[in-house]
Amino acid sequence: MNNQEIVAKLWRLCDVLRDDGITYQQYVTELTYILFLKMCKETNTENAIPEEYRWDKLVEKAKIGGIDLKNFYKNLLEKLGNMQGRIHEIYQGAQTSITEPKNLEKIIRSINDIDWFEENDNDNKRGEKLGAMYEGLLEKNATEKKSGAGQYFTPRVLINIMTMLIAPQAGERCNDPACGTFGFMIAADQYVKRNTDNLYELNIDEQEFQRTQAFSGCELVHDTHRLALMNAMLHDIDGTIYLGDTLSNYGKQMNGYDVVLTNPPFGTKKGGERATRDDFTFPTSNKQLNFLQHIYRSLNQSGHARAAVVLPDNVLFADGDGEKIRRDLMEKCNLHTILRLPTGIFYAQGVKTNVLFFTRGTTDKGNTKEVWIYDLRSEMPSFGKTNPLKESHFDDFVKCYHAENISERQETYSIENPNGRWRRFTYEEILERDKTSLDISWIKSQNTSDDYTLSELLEIIKTKSENIASAVVQLESLIGEVDE
């Protein structure tokens, strides 16, 4: 079976658990507990797992089934959660949501029956296939709007473009302070491997650095942290993935990085959450503004440290602390590029986002001389399930970005071509704008009507109906908990 077929088969197993009241997100977490054991067996990495809790023992118990299987599985989760290292991190606090033993039995048997590999696949090849399969499963969960997991998943197309333009190099320390399922760091690792003959061009010490120190992250949500750990393990990455809040003082330890790639969560910090960092110059309740402060402060001052960050529009125009943070960013860093992203590419309908590309200066003053803005939003279709985002949509931006030498960039905007998408603004021009706003658009709409196209309207209706269905499911679940 190819990866797509395996992902589809694993996803269909979720139907088995609906009678147990298990959500999509719970299902993927539950599947992670079971798949970890299967994958360790397939890649010959079972040594750290006690023999009585390995995959073959679980399959053996599944043949017996009933309450014995359920009790064995619960005991397995507890025992592995009390172990050391990555096994402990993945299984810490693990509890099963499956109440019906026959459902557990069916999942174990189905996974055991999947034809995963070719006969001549070695352990490395098997690991690569398993990693791709697991990422496919995470992506399926994210694109299934009823799962609510889209907030942890950035479109793969966008991740690849951002990673390619930032171009992480072997020997650099890369970080994602809001890592979700670790997608950005997986992409960074794959980029380095493609450019070093799968690390074979590096010596032994350099290869070990790539595996254990080059890629790190932090995730606040425990179950998502498990998925990140699993994803990293399947891609042979053993870097640190913190379980904690980057925006609390816990995040102070994350610094000195060469590269940051991230899509931090949007929203406002509510009462009762962890305290804001006490080292921020401009404390604010706006999460994304705080993440932005953390990111540019976490880069080292070598002159080469750089970041690409997905942020919503309000970061570009918020007044008060928002303006102060933008000015501070442009002083400490060379904010050389802003990409205005089209709508419809994230889980929430209508969210307007941008990618900020910047390089940390060797000093804290006068680093931004000009900002180049590419407008990929105006006069663009709304993207979604019926019109997916493709890498080809970024071709012109990549060409204009001119990663080989950004000093040789050429505007496509001009008096003769006022709708050119690529435009340069000097630092002085930006300072003259109200609130030092970076929310700049200039392309005149060719459509005088504000009406949605039929395809856009259908996409919105579909999204809203899915959101309502998801809310009903969650409400029913809450009612059930209250009844209990």
mmCIF file of N, CA and C in Angstrom, residues 142-249:
data_model
loop_
_atom_site.group_PDB
_atom_site.id
_atom_site.type_symbol
_atom_site.label_atom_id
_atom_site.label_comp_id
_atom_site.label_asym_id
_atom_site.label_seq_id
_atom_site.Cartn_x
_atom_site.Cartn_y
_atom_site.Cartn_z
ATOM 1 N N ALA A 142 -5.856 17.740 10.267
ATOM 2 C CA ALA A 142 -5.911 19.204 10.231
ATOM 3 C C ALA A 142 -6.909 19.705 9.195
ATOM 4 N N THR A 143 -6.975 19.040 8.048
ATOM 5 C CA THR A 143 -7.865 19.499 6.991
ATOM 6 C C THR A 143 -9.306 19.065 7.226
ATOM 7 N N GLU A 144 -9.504 18.123 8.144
ATOM 8 C CA GLU A 144 -10.859 17.738 8.531
ATOM 9 C C GLU A 144 -11.352 18.772 9.536
ATOM 10 N N LYS A 145 -12.131 19.742 9.064
ATOM 11 C CA LYS A 145 -12.474 20.898 9.889
ATOM 12 C C LYS A 145 -13.193 20.519 11.177
ATOM 13 N N LYS A 146 -13.927 19.395 11.163
ATOM 14 C CA LYS A 146 -14.648 18.989 12.376
ATOM 15 C C LYS A 146 -13.682 18.603 13.494
ATOM 16 N N SER A 147 -12.428 18.315 13.143
ATOM 17 C CA SER A 147 -11.467 17.902 14.174
ATOM 18 C C SER A 147 -10.978 19.083 15.001
ATOM 19 N N GLY A 148 -11.026 20.289 14.418
ATOM 20 C CA GLY A 148 -10.537 21.466 15.135
ATOM 21 C C GLY A 148 -9.029 21.518 15.246
ATOM 22 N N ALA A 149 -8.314 20.615 14.526
ATOM 23 C CA ALA A 149 -6.858 20.549 14.658
ATOM 24 C C ALA A 149 -6.131 21.477 13.710
ATOM 25 N N GLY A 150 -6.860 22.181 12.842
ATOM 26 C CA GLY A 150 -6.204 23.062 11.881
ATOM 27 C C GLY A 150 -5.351 24.122 12.538
ATOM 28 N N GLN A 151 -5.683 24.473 13.786
ATOM 29 C CA GLN A 151 -4.915 25.497 14.478
ATOM 30 C C GLN A 151 -3.486 25.037 14.753
ATOM 31 N N TYR A 152 -3.242 23.730 14.680
ATOM 32 C CA TYR A 152 -1.902 23.205 14.933
ATOM 33 C C TYR A 152 -1.162 22.883 13.644
ATOM 34 N N PHE A 153 -1.748 23.195 12.500
ATOM 35 C CA PHE A 153 -1.180 22.725 11.240
ATOM 36 C C PHE A 153 -1.155 23.843 10.215
ATOM 37 N N THR A 154 0.033 24.167 9.722
ATOM 38 C CA THR A 154 0.202 25.158 8.664
ATOM 39 C C THR A 154 0.223 24.425 7.329
ATOM 40 N N PRO A 155 -0.437 24.949 6.298
ATOM 41 C CA PRO A 155 -0.439 24.264 4.999
ATOM 42 C C PRO A 155 0.978 23.901 4.550
ATOM 43 N N ARG A 156 1.141 22.664 4.137
ATOM 44 C CA ARG A 156 2.466 22.160 3.754
ATOM 45 C C ARG A 156 3.098 23.012 2.674
ATOM 46 N N VAL A 157 2.292 23.490 1.735
ATOM 47 C CA VAL A 157 2.806 24.322 0.637
ATOM 48 C C VAL A 157 3.488 25.574 1.206
ATOM 49 N N LEU A 158 2.840 26.224 2.149
ATOM 50 C CA LEU A 158 3.397 27.446 2.732
ATOM 51 C C LEU A 158 4.661 27.138 3.537
ATOM 52 N N ILE A 159 4.644 26.064 4.291
ATOM 53 C CA ILE A 159 5.831 25.657 5.054
ATOM 54 C C ILE A 159 7.022 25.476 4.116
ATOM 55 N N ASN A 160 6.801 24.798 3.011
ATOM 56 C CA ASN A 160 7.901 24.513 2.077
ATOM 57 C C ASN A 160 8.471 25.794 1.467
ATOM 58 N N ILE A 161 7.596 26.735 1.116
ATOM 59 C CA ILE A 161 8.062 27.992 0.520
ATOM 60 C C ILE A 161 8.874 28.789 1.541
ATOM 61 N N MET A 162 8.351 28.921 2.751
ATOM 62 C CA MET A 162 9.053 29.675 3.794
ATOM 63 C C MET A 162 10.412 29.052 4.086
ATOM 64 N N THR A 163 10.444 27.725 4.172
ATOM 65 C CA THR A 163 11.697 27.027 4.474
ATOM 66 C C THR A 163 12.713 27.206 3.357
ATOM 67 N N MET A 164 12.258 27.101 2.126
ATOM 68 C CA MET A 164 13.163 27.250 0.980
ATOM 69 C C MET A 164 13.796 28.640 0.951
ATOM 70 N N LEU A 165 13.003 29.683 1.245
ATOM 71 C CA LEU A 165 13.531 31.048 1.187
ATOM 72 C C LEU A 165 14.440 31.372 2.368
ATOM 73 N N ILE A 166 14.160 30.790 3.534
ATOM 74 C CA ILE A 166 15.033 30.992 4.695
ATOM 75 C C ILE A 166 16.299 30.158 4.571
ATOM 76 N N ALA A 167 16.197 29.005 3.896
ATOM 77 C CA ALA A 167 17.348 28.154 3.563
ATOM 78 C C ALA A 167 18.216 27.793 4.768
ATOM 79 N N PRO A 168 17.694 27.005 5.718
ATOM 80 C CA PRO A 168 18.519 26.566 6.859
ATOM 81 C C PRO A 168 19.710 25.747 6.382
ATOM 82 N N GLN A 169 20.844 25.942 7.048
ATOM 83 C CA GLN A 169 22.077 25.279 6.653
ATOM 84 C C GLN A 169 22.524 24.286 7.726
ATOM 85 N N ALA A 170 23.280 23.292 7.317
ATOM 86 C CA ALA A 170 23.851 22.342 8.264
ATOM 87 C C ALA A 170 24.687 23.102 9.294
ATOM 88 N N GLY A 171 24.542 22.740 10.557
ATOM 89 C CA GLY A 171 25.287 23.399 11.623
ATOM 90 C C GLY A 171 24.540 24.536 12.287
ATOM 91 N N GLU A 172 23.387 24.933 11.716
ATOM 92 C CA GLU A 172 22.603 26.016 12.307
ATOM 93 C C GLU A 172 21.580 25.459 13.291
ATOM 94 N N ARG A 173 21.299 26.251 14.328
ATOM 95 C CA ARG A 173 20.294 25.889 15.324
ATOM 96 C C ARG A 173 18.961 26.517 14.924
ATOM 97 N N CYS A 174 17.977 25.655 14.685
ATOM 98 C CA CYS A 174 16.666 26.095 14.206
ATOM 99 C C CYS A 174 15.614 25.841 15.278
ATOM 100 N N ASN A 175 14.603 26.721 15.345
ATOM 101 C CA ASN A 175 13.606 26.611 16.403
ATOM 102 C C ASN A 175 12.236 27.054 15.918
ATOM 103 N N ASP A 176 11.214 26.411 16.497
ATOM 104 C CA ASP A 176 9.823 26.851 16.323
ATOM 105 C C ASP A 176 9.228 26.984 17.720
ATOM 106 N N PRO A 177 8.990 28.219 18.192
ATOM 107 C CA PRO A 177 8.522 28.424 19.563
ATOM 108 C C PRO A 177 7.055 28.096 19.773
ATOM 109 N N ALA A 178 6.332 27.764 18.712
ATOM 110 C CA ALA A 178 4.930 27.340 18.811
ATOM 111 C C ALA A 178 4.757 26.204 17.815
ATOM 112 N N CYS A 179 5.392 25.066 18.095
ATOM 113 C CA CYS A 179 5.715 24.094 17.050
ATOM 114 C C CYS A 179 4.563 23.200 16.616
ATOM 115 N N GLY A 180 3.432 23.186 17.333
ATOM 116 C CA GLY A 180 2.344 22.315 16.899
ATOM 117 C C GLY A 180 2.816 20.895 16.736
ATOM 118 N N THR A 181 2.625 20.324 15.550
ATOM 119 C CA THR A 181 3.066 18.952 15.304
ATOM 120 C C THR A 181 4.477 18.883 14.709
ATOM 121 N N PHE A 182 5.234 19.997 14.767
ATOM 122 C CA PHE A 182 6.656 20.053 14.398
ATOM 123 C C PHE A 182 6.895 20.130 12.892
ATOM 124 N N GLY A 183 5.882 20.570 12.143
ATOM 125 C CA GLY A 183 5.977 20.586 10.685
ATOM 126 C C GLY A 183 7.089 21.450 10.130
ATOM 127 N N PHE A 184 7.288 22.657 10.706
ATOM 128 C CA PHE A 184 8.339 23.539 10.194
ATOM 129 C C PHE A 184 9.725 22.925 10.373
ATOM 130 N N MET A 185 9.959 22.307 11.526
ATOM 131 C CA MET A 185 11.284 21.738 11.781
ATOM 132 C C MET A 185 11.517 20.483 10.937
ATOM 133 N N ILE A 186 10.456 19.720 10.660
ATOM 134 C CA ILE A 186 10.582 18.575 9.750
ATOM 135 C C ILE A 186 11.003 19.068 8.373
ATOM 136 N N ALA A 187 10.368 20.148 7.916
ATOM 137 C CA ALA A 187 10.696 20.714 6.598
ATOM 138 C C ALA A 187 12.138 21.238 6.571
ATOM 139 N N ALA A 188 12.562 21.885 7.664
ATOM 140 C CA ALA A 188 13.934 22.400 7.737
ATOM 141 C C ALA A 188 14.943 21.253 7.690
ATOM 142 N N ASP A 189 14.650 20.178 8.413
ATOM 143 C CA ASP A 189 15.514 18.998 8.398
ATOM 144 C C ASP A 189 15.592 18.408 6.997
ATOM 145 N N GLN A 190 14.463 18.286 6.323
ATOM 146 C CA GLN A 190 14.458 17.721 4.978
ATOM 147 C C GLN A 190 15.201 18.620 3.995
ATOM 148 N N TYR A 191 15.109 19.942 4.189
ATOM 149 C CA TYR A 191 15.834 20.874 3.324
ATOM 150 C C TYR A 191 17.346 20.671 3.465
ATOM 151 N N VAL A 192 17.817 20.567 4.701
ATOM 152 C CA VAL A 192 19.247 20.347 4.928
ATOM 153 C C VAL A 192 19.685 19.008 4.329
ATOM 154 N N LYS A 193 18.869 17.975 4.520
ATOM 155 C CA LYS A 193 19.228 16.646 3.999
ATOM 156 C C LYS A 193 19.307 16.647 2.474
ATOM 157 N N ARG A 194 18.389 17.367 1.826
ATOM 158 C CA ARG A 194 18.424 17.436 0.356
ATOM 159 C C ARG A 194 19.701 18.108 -0.141
ATOM 160 N N ASN A 195 20.245 19.014 0.645
ATOM 161 C CA ASN A 195 21.423 19.770 0.216
ATOM 162 C C ASN A 195 22.736 19.226 0.777
ATOM 163 N N THR A 196 22.671 18.085 1.462
ATOM 164 C CA THR A 196 23.903 17.454 1.994
ATOM 165 C C THR A 196 23.936 15.962 1.688
ATOM 166 N N ASP A 197 23.240 15.568 0.607
ATOM 167 C CA ASP A 197 23.175 14.140 0.240
ATOM 168 C C ASP A 197 22.733 13.308 1.439
ATOM 169 N N ASN A 198 21.597 13.713 2.015
ATOM 170 C CA ASN A 198 21.022 13.008 3.170
ATOM 171 C C ASN A 198 22.012 12.941 4.337
ATOM 172 N N LEU A 199 22.771 14.029 4.521
ATOM 173 C CA LEU A 199 23.767 14.233 5.593
ATOM 174 C C LEU A 199 25.079 13.488 5.350
ATOM 175 N N TYR A 200 25.192 12.704 4.259
ATOM 176 C CA TYR A 200 26.417 11.940 4.023
ATOM 177 C C TYR A 200 27.612 12.835 3.716
ATOM 178 N N GLU A 201 27.364 14.088 3.316
ATOM 179 C CA GLU A 201 28.475 15.011 3.070
ATOM 180 C C GLU A 201 29.051 15.571 4.365
ATOM 181 N N LEU A 202 28.387 15.308 5.488
ATOM 182 C CA LEU A 202 28.845 15.798 6.794
ATOM 183 C C LEU A 202 29.640 14.718 7.516
ATOM 184 N N ASN A 203 30.523 15.153 8.431
ATOM 185 C CA ASN A 203 31.247 14.159 9.227
ATOM 186 C C ASN A 203 30.356 13.631 10.352
ATOM 187 N N ILE A 204 30.855 12.685 11.110
ATOM 188 C CA ILE A 204 30.051 12.010 12.143
ATOM 189 C C ILE A 204 29.530 12.997 13.184
ATOM 190 N N ASP A 205 30.397 13.898 13.657
ATOM 191 C CA ASP A 205 29.977 14.870 14.668
ATOM 192 C C ASP A 205 28.913 15.818 14.124
ATOM 193 N N GLU A 206 29.075 16.236 12.864
ATOM 194 C CA GLU A 206 28.101 17.135 12.248
ATOM 195 C C GLU A 206 26.751 16.436 12.065
ATOM 196 N N GLN A 207 26.787 15.155 11.706
ATOM 197 C CA GLN A 207 25.544 14.397 11.568
ATOM 198 C C GLN A 207 24.838 14.268 12.916
ATOM 199 N N GLU A 208 25.608 14.039 13.971
ATOM 200 C CA GLU A 208 25.023 13.917 15.305
ATOM 201 C C GLU A 208 24.408 15.239 15.754
ATOM 202 N N PHE A 209 25.068 16.356 15.415
ATOM 203 C CA PHE A 209 24.508 17.670 15.727
ATOM 204 C C PHE A 209 23.164 17.844 15.040
ATOM 205 N N GLN A 210 23.090 17.463 13.773
ATOM 206 C CA GLN A 210 21.829 17.606 13.038
ATOM 207 C C GLN A 210 20.718 16.785 13.675
ATOM 208 N N ARG A 211 21.061 15.629 14.164
ATOM 209 C CA ARG A 211 20.047 14.733 14.722
ATOM 210 C C ARG A 211 19.593 15.174 16.113
ATOM 211 N N THR A 212 20.510 15.711 16.913
ATOM 212 C CA THR A 212 20.191 15.936 18.330
ATOM 213 C C THR A 212 20.089 17.402 18.753
ATOM 214 N N GLN A 213 20.664 18.336 17.971
ATOM 215 C CA GLN A 213 20.693 19.722 18.421
ATOM 216 C C GLN A 213 20.177 20.749 17.416
ATOM 217 N N ALA A 214 20.125 20.391 16.151
ATOM 218 C CA ALA A 214 19.820 21.390 15.118
ATOM 219 C C ALA A 214 18.374 21.872 15.165
ATOM 220 N N PHE A 215 17.440 21.012 15.583
ATOM 221 C CA PHE A 215 16.016 21.354 15.479
ATOM 222 C C PHE A 215 15.323 21.192 16.825
ATOM 223 N N SER A 216 14.650 22.253 17.243
ATOM 224 C CA SER A 216 13.974 22.243 18.542
ATOM 225 C C SER A 216 12.655 22.998 18.441
ATOM 226 N N GLY A 217 11.851 22.885 19.494
ATOM 227 C CA GLY A 217 10.567 23.564 19.493
ATOM 228 C C GLY A 217 9.948 23.610 20.863
ATOM 229 N N CYS A 218 8.792 24.231 20.942
ATOM 230 C CA CYS A 218 8.040 24.302 22.188
ATOM 231 C C CYS A 218 6.558 24.237 21.847
ATOM 232 N N GLU A 219 5.806 23.470 22.626
ATOM 233 C CA GLU A 219 4.369 23.330 22.408
ATOM 234 C C GLU A 219 3.654 23.343 23.755
ATOM 235 N N LEU A 220 2.567 24.098 23.823
ATOM 236 C CA LEU A 220 1.821 24.275 25.067
ATOM 237 C C LEU A 220 0.836 23.140 25.339
ATOM 238 N N VAL A 221 0.196 22.617 24.280
ATOM 239 C CA VAL A 221 -0.865 21.624 24.442
ATOM 240 C C VAL A 221 -0.262 20.225 24.540
ATOM 241 N N HIS A 222 -0.595 19.510 25.614
ATOM 242 C CA HIS A 222 0.059 18.234 25.906
ATOM 243 C C HIS A 222 -0.129 17.213 24.787
ATOM 244 N N ASP A 223 -1.365 17.002 24.334
ATOM 245 C CA ASP A 223 -1.600 15.993 23.307
ATOM 246 C C ASP A 223 -0.926 16.351 21.990
ATOM 247 N N THR A 224 -0.892 17.642 21.655
ATOM 248 C CA THR A 224 -0.194 18.062 20.435
ATOM 249 C C THR A 224 1.312 17.869 20.595
ATOM 250 N N HIS A 225 1.814 18.075 21.805
ATOM 251 C CA HIS A 225 3.228 17.827 22.102
ATOM 252 C C HIS A 225 3.590 16.368 21.828
ATOM 253 N N ARG A 226 2.696 15.447 22.165
ATOM 254 C CA ARG A 226 2.946 14.021 21.873
ATOM 255 C C ARG A 226 3.084 13.809 20.366
ATOM 256 N N LEU A 227 2.183 14.435 19.603
ATOM 257 C CA LEU A 227 2.224 14.274 18.148
ATOM 258 C C LEU A 227 3.531 14.826 17.584
ATOM 259 N N ALA A 228 3.996 15.947 18.140
ATOM 260 C CA ALA A 228 5.264 16.539 17.699
ATOM 261 C C ALA A 228 6.432 15.592 17.988
ATOM 262 N N LEU A 229 6.440 15.005 19.175
ATOM 263 C CA LEU A 229 7.501 14.068 19.549
ATOM 264 C C LEU A 229 7.527 12.861 18.611
ATOM 265 N N MET A 230 6.353 12.335 18.333
ATOM 266 C CA MET A 230 6.238 11.181 17.439
ATOM 267 C C MET A 230 6.716 11.546 16.042
ATOM 268 N N ASN A 231 6.299 12.693 15.554
ATOM 269 C CA ASN A 231 6.686 13.158 14.224
ATOM 270 C C ASN A 231 8.204 13.313 14.130
ATOM 271 N N ALA A 232 8.798 13.909 15.159
ATOM 272 C CA ALA A 232 10.252 14.089 15.181
ATOM 273 C C ALA A 232 10.962 12.741 15.194
ATOM 274 N N MET A 233 10.492 11.827 16.038
ATOM 275 C CA MET A 233 11.131 10.516 16.152
ATOM 276 C C MET A 233 11.115 9.778 14.815
ATOM 277 N N LEU A 234 9.993 9.844 14.109
ATOM 278 C CA LEU A 234 9.874 9.135 12.834
ATOM 279 C C LEU A 234 10.747 9.744 11.747
ATOM 280 N N HIS A 235 11.182 10.988 11.944
ATOM 281 C CA HIS A 235 12.098 11.624 10.989
ATOM 282 C C HIS A 235 13.534 11.628 11.520
ATOM 283 N N ASP A 236 13.781 10.785 12.543
ATOM 284 C CA ASP A 236 15.115 10.635 13.124
ATOM 285 C C ASP A 236 15.660 11.957 13.656
ATOM 286 N N ILE A 237 14.794 12.717 14.316
ATOM 287 C CA ILE A 237 15.195 13.958 14.973
ATOM 288 C C ILE A 237 15.022 13.769 16.477
ATOM 289 N N ASP A 238 16.086 13.998 17.205
ATOM 290 C CA ASP A 238 16.040 13.792 18.660
ATOM 291 C C ASP A 238 16.334 15.099 19.396
ATOM 292 N N GLY A 239 15.965 16.214 18.786
ATOM 293 C CA GLY A 239 16.171 17.507 19.424
ATOM 294 C C GLY A 239 15.156 17.753 20.523
ATOM 295 N N THR A 240 15.375 18.805 21.295
ATOM 296 C CA THR A 240 14.496 19.126 22.425
ATOM 297 C C THR A 240 13.185 19.737 21.939
ATOM 298 N N ILE A 241 12.094 19.168 22.410
ATOM 299 C CA ILE A 241 10.771 19.749 22.168
ATOM 300 C C ILE A 241 10.157 19.997 23.537
ATOM 301 N N TYR A 242 10.180 21.260 23.945
ATOM 302 C CA TYR A 242 9.689 21.608 25.278
ATOM 303 C C TYR A 242 8.168 21.494 25.339
ATOM 304 N N LEU A 243 7.671 21.097 26.510
ATOM 305 C CA LEU A 243 6.241 21.171 26.806
ATOM 306 C C LEU A 243 6.059 22.337 27.762
ATOM 307 N N GLY A 244 5.573 23.447 27.241
ATOM 308 C CA GLY A 244 5.465 24.632 28.085
ATOM 309 C C GLY A 244 4.951 25.824 27.299
ATOM 310 N N ASP A 245 4.907 26.968 27.970
ATOM 311 C CA ASP A 245 4.387 28.198 27.387
ATOM 312 C C ASP A 245 5.544 29.140 27.073
ATOM 313 N N THR A 246 5.793 29.336 25.790
ATOM 314 C CA THR A 246 6.870 30.229 25.356
ATOM 315 C C THR A 246 6.678 31.639 25.888
ATOM 316 N N LEU A 247 5.421 32.046 26.060
ATOM 317 C CA LEU A 247 5.131 33.415 26.486
ATOM 318 C C LEU A 247 5.187 33.597 27.995
ATOM 319 N N SER A 248 5.486 32.534 28.737
ATOM 320 C CA SER A 248 5.761 32.663 30.168
ATOM 321 C C SER A 248 7.274 32.734 30.333
ATOM 322 N N ASN A 249 7.737 32.883 31.559
ATOM 323 C CA ASN A 249 9.182 32.950 31.790
ATOM 324 C C ASN A 249 9.898 31.663 31.394
#
